Coordinates of C-alpha atoms and ligand atoms in Angstrom, one line a residue:
X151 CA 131.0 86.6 86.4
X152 CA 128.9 90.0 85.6
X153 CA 127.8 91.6 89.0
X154 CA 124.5 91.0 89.9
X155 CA 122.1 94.2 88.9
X156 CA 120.1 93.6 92.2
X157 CA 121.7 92.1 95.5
X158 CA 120.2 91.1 99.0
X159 CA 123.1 89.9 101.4
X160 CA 122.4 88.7 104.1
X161 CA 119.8 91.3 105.3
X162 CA 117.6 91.0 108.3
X163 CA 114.2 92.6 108.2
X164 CA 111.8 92.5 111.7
X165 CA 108.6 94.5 112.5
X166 CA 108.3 94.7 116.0
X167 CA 108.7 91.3 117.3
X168 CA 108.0 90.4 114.0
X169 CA 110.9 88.7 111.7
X170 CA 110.1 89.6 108.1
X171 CA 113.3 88.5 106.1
X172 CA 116.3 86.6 108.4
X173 CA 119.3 86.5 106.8
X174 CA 118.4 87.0 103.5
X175 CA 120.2 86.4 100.2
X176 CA 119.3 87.1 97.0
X177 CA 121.4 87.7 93.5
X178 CA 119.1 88.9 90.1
X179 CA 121.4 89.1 86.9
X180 CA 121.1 91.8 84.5
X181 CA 118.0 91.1 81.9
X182 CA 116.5 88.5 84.0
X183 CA 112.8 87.8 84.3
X184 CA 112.8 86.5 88.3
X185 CA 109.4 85.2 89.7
X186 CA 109.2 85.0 93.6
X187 CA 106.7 83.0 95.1
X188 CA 105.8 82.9 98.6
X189 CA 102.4 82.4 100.6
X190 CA 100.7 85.9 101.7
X191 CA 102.5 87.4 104.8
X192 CA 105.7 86.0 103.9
X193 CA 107.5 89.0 102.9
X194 CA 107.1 89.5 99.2
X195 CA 106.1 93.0 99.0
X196 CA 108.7 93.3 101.8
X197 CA 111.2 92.7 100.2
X198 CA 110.2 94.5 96.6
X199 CA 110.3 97.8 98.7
X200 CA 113.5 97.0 100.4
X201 CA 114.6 97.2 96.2
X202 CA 113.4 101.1 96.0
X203 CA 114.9 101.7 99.4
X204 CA 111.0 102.5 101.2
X205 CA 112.3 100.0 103.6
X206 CA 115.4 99.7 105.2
X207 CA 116.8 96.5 106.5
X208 CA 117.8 96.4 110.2
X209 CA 121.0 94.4 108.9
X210 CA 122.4 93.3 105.5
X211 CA 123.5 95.4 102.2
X212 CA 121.7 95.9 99.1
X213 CA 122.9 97.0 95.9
X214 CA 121.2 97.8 93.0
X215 CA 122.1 99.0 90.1
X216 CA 125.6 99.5 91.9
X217 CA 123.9 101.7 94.1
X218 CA 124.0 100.5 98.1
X219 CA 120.7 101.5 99.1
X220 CA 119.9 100.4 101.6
X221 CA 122.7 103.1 103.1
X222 CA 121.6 106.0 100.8
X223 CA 119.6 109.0 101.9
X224 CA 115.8 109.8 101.0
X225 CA 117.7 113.1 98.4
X226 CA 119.8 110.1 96.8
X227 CA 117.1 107.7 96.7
X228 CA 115.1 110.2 94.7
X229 CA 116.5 110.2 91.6
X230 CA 117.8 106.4 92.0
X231 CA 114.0 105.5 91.8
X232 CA 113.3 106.8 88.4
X233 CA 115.3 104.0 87.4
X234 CA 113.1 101.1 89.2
X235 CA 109.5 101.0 88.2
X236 CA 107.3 99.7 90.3
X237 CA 103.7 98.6 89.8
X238 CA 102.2 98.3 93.5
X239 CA 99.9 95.7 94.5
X240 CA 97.7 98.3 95.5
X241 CA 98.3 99.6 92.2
X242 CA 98.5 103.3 94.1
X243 CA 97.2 105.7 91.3
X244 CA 96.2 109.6 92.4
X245 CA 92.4 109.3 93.1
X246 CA 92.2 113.8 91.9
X247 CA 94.0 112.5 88.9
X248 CA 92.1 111.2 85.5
X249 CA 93.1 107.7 84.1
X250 CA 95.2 109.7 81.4
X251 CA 97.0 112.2 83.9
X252 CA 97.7 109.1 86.2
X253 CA 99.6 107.0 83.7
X254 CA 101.3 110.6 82.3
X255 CA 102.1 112.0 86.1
X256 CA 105.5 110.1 85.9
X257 CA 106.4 111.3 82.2
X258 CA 105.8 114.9 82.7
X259 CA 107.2 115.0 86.7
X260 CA 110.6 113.3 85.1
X261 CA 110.2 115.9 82.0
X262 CA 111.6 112.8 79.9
X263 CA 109.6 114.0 77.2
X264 CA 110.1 117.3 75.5
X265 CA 106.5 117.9 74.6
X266 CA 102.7 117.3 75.4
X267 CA 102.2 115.6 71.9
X268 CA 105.3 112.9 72.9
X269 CA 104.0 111.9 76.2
X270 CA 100.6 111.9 74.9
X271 CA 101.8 109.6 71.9
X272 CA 103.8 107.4 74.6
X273 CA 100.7 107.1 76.8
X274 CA 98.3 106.2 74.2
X275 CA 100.7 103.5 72.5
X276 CA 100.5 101.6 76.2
X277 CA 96.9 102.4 76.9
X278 CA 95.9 100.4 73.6
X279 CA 98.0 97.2 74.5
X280 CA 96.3 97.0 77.5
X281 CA 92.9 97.6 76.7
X282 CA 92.3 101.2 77.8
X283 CA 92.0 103.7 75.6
X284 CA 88.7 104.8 76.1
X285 CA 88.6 104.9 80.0
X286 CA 91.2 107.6 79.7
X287 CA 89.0 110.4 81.0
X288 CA 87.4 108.4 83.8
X289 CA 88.6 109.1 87.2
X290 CA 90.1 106.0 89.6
X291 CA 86.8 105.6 91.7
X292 CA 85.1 104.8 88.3
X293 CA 86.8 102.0 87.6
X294 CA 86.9 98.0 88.6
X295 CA 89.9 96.3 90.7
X296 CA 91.1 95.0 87.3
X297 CA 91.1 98.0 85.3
X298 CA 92.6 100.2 88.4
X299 CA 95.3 97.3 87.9
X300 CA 96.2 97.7 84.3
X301 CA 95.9 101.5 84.8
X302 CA 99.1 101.0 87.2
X303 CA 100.8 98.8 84.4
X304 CA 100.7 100.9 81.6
X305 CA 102.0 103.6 83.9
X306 CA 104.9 101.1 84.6
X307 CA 105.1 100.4 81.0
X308 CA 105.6 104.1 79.9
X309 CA 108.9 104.6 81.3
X310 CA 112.1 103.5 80.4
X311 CA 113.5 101.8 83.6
X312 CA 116.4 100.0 83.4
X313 CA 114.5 97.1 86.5
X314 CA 110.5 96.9 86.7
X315 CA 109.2 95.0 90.1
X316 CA 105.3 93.9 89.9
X317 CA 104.1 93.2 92.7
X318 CA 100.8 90.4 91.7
X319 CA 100.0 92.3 88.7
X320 CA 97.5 89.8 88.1
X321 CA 95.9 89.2 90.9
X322 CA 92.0 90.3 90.0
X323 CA 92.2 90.2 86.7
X324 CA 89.8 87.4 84.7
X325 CA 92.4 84.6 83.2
X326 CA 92.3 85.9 79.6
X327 CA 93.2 89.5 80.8
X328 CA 95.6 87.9 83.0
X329 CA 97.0 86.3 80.1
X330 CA 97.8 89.2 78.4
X331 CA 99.3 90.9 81.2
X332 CA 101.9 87.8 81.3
X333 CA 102.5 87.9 78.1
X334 CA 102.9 91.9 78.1
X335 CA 105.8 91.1 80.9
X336 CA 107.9 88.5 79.4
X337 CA 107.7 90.4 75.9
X338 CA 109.1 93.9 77.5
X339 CA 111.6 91.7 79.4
X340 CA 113.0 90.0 76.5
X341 CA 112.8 92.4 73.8
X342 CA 114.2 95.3 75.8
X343 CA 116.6 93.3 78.5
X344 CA 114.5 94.7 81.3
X345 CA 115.0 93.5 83.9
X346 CA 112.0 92.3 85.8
X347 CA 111.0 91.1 89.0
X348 CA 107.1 89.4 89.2
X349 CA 106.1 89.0 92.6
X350 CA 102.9 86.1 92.4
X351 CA 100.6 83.5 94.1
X352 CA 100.4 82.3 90.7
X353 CA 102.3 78.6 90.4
X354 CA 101.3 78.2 86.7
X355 CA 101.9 81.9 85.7
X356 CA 105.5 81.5 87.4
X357 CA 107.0 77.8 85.3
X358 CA 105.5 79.8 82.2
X359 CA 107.2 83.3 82.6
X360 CA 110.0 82.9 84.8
X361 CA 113.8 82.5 83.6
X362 CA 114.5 81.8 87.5
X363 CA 112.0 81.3 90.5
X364 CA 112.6 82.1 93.9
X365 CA 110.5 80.7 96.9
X366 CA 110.3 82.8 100.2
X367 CA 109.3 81.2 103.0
X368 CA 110.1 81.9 106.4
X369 CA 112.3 84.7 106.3
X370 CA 114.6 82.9 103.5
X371 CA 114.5 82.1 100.2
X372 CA 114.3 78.1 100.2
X373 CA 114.5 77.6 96.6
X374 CA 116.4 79.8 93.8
X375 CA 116.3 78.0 90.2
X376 CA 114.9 76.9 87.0
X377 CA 111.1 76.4 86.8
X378 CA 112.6 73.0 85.9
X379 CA 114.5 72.7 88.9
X380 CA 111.7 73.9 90.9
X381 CA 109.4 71.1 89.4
X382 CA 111.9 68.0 90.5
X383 CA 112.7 70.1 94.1
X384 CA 112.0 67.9 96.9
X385 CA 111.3 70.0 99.6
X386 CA 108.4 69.7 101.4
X387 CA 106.7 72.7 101.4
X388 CA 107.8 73.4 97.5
X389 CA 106.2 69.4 97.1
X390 CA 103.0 70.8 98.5
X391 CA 102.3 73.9 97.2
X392 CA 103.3 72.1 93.1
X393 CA 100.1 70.0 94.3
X394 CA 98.5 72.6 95.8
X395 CA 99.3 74.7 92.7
X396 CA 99.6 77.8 94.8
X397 CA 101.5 79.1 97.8
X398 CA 98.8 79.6 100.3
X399 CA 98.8 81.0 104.2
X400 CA 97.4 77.4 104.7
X401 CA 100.6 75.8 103.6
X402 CA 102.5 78.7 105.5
X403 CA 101.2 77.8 108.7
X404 CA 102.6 73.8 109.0
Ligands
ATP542 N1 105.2 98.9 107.5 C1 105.0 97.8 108.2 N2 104.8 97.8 109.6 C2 104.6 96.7 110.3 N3 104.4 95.5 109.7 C3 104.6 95.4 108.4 C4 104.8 96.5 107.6 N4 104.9 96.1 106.3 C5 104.7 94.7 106.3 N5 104.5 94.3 107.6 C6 104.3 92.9 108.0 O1 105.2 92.1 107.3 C7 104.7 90.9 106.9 C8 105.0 90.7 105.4 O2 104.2 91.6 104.7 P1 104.2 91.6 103.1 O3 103.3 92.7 102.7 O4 105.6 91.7 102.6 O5 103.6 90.2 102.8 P2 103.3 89.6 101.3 O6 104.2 88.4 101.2 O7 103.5 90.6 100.3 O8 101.8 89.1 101.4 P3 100.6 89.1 100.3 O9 100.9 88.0 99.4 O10 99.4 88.9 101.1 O11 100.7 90.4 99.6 C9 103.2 90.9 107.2 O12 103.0 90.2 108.4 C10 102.9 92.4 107.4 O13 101.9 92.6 108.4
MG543 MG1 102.2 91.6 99.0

């Protein structure tokens, strides 16, 4: 069997008195488009940093990319993370920086193009899919929650990771953008083998996208599988939220 591209063993993850993640596991092949759903507070964006190495577990390996972050220094994690995108929840642009200079910061700081003209062409090529070609000179505080969102994914979009994390990319955004966004995903997943990891609230956006879904709920994952498999689980909590149709604190809190 191929080794996995991105492994959790058995890590432990408290803040405080506060358990996080407690004991745990977690295997993502090479190529795969992975959803995890959980309800908020669970971990999720916990465990997506743990991936970049911005957290560090208090027990348990991971490997990514055959790299064992979570035992590598901030000078090796440095270059490690041009391989990862990452498109925060927060979506975390440079509020100095234009629209434009925001989605090229990464281009030019990684010099992965030789000239102005390429990085420009590179930007511009994502800008259009997502809708944002003329809002390139506006400046963050300009713009809506939704459009500070897609900013963040066209940054993602623009370099040539090997794994890209999103972390709700489409939380805020009206259902048709939202859409597009899902479909902007799965296509960069399955025509360039990217792998990706989609963390969501969104049930329906999940059985549509996903190749495998993984359920976090108290520290663990409860559920690792098909959205198929998902659908026919018989665990409680997974019963509830598929009528629910979302994960919510609500349901958490049982
Ligand atoms: N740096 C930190 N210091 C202390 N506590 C933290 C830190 N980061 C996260 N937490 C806590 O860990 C828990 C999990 O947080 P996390 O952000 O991963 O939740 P989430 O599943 O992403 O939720 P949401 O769906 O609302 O984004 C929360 O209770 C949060 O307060
Ligand atoms: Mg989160």
């Amino acid at each position: 069997m191929k080794k996995p591209i991105i492994e959790f063993q058995n890590v432990y993850k408290s803040f405080g008195s506060q358990t996080v993640l407690a004991d745990m596991s977690l295997q993502i092949q090479e190529g795969e488009l992975f959803t995890l759903l959980g309800g908020s507070g669970t971990g999720k964006t916990v465990l997506l940093k743990h991936v970049l190495g911005l957290i560090k577990p208090d027990r348990g390996k991971i490997s990514v990319l055959s790299h064992a972050v979570s035992e590598m220094t901030e000078k090796e994690l440095l270059p490690f993370r041009t391989k990862v995108g990452m498109v925060f929840q927060n979506a975390a642009l440079f509020n100095s920086l234009t629209v434009y200079d925001n989605i090229a910061f990464p281009l030019r700081e990684l010099h992965l193009y030789k000239t102005e003209e390429e990085v420009q062409q590179v930007v511009m090529k994502n800008a259009r899919l997502l809708g944002l070609e003329k809002y390139m000179e506006k400046m963050p505080s300009e713009l809506s929650g939704g459009m500070l969102k897609r900013v963040a994914l066209t940054r993602s979009m623009c370099l040539n990771s090997r794994i890209v994390l999103y972390d709700e990319p489409t939380s805020g955004l009206d259902p048709i953008l939202a859409h597009q966004v899902d479909e902007i995903i799965y296509t960069t997943n399955k025509k360039f083998s990217k792998t990706t990891v989609v963390v969501t609230h969104d049930l329906e956006s999940a059985l549509n996208l996903a190749d495998r879904i993984g359920v976090l709920y108290k520290g663990k994952l409860i559920f690792c599988g098909s959205p198929d498999k998902l659908k026919a689980s018989e665990h409680p909590y997974i019963q509830k939220f598929l009528q629910n149709r979302q994960c919510s604190a609500y349901i958490d809190n049982d």
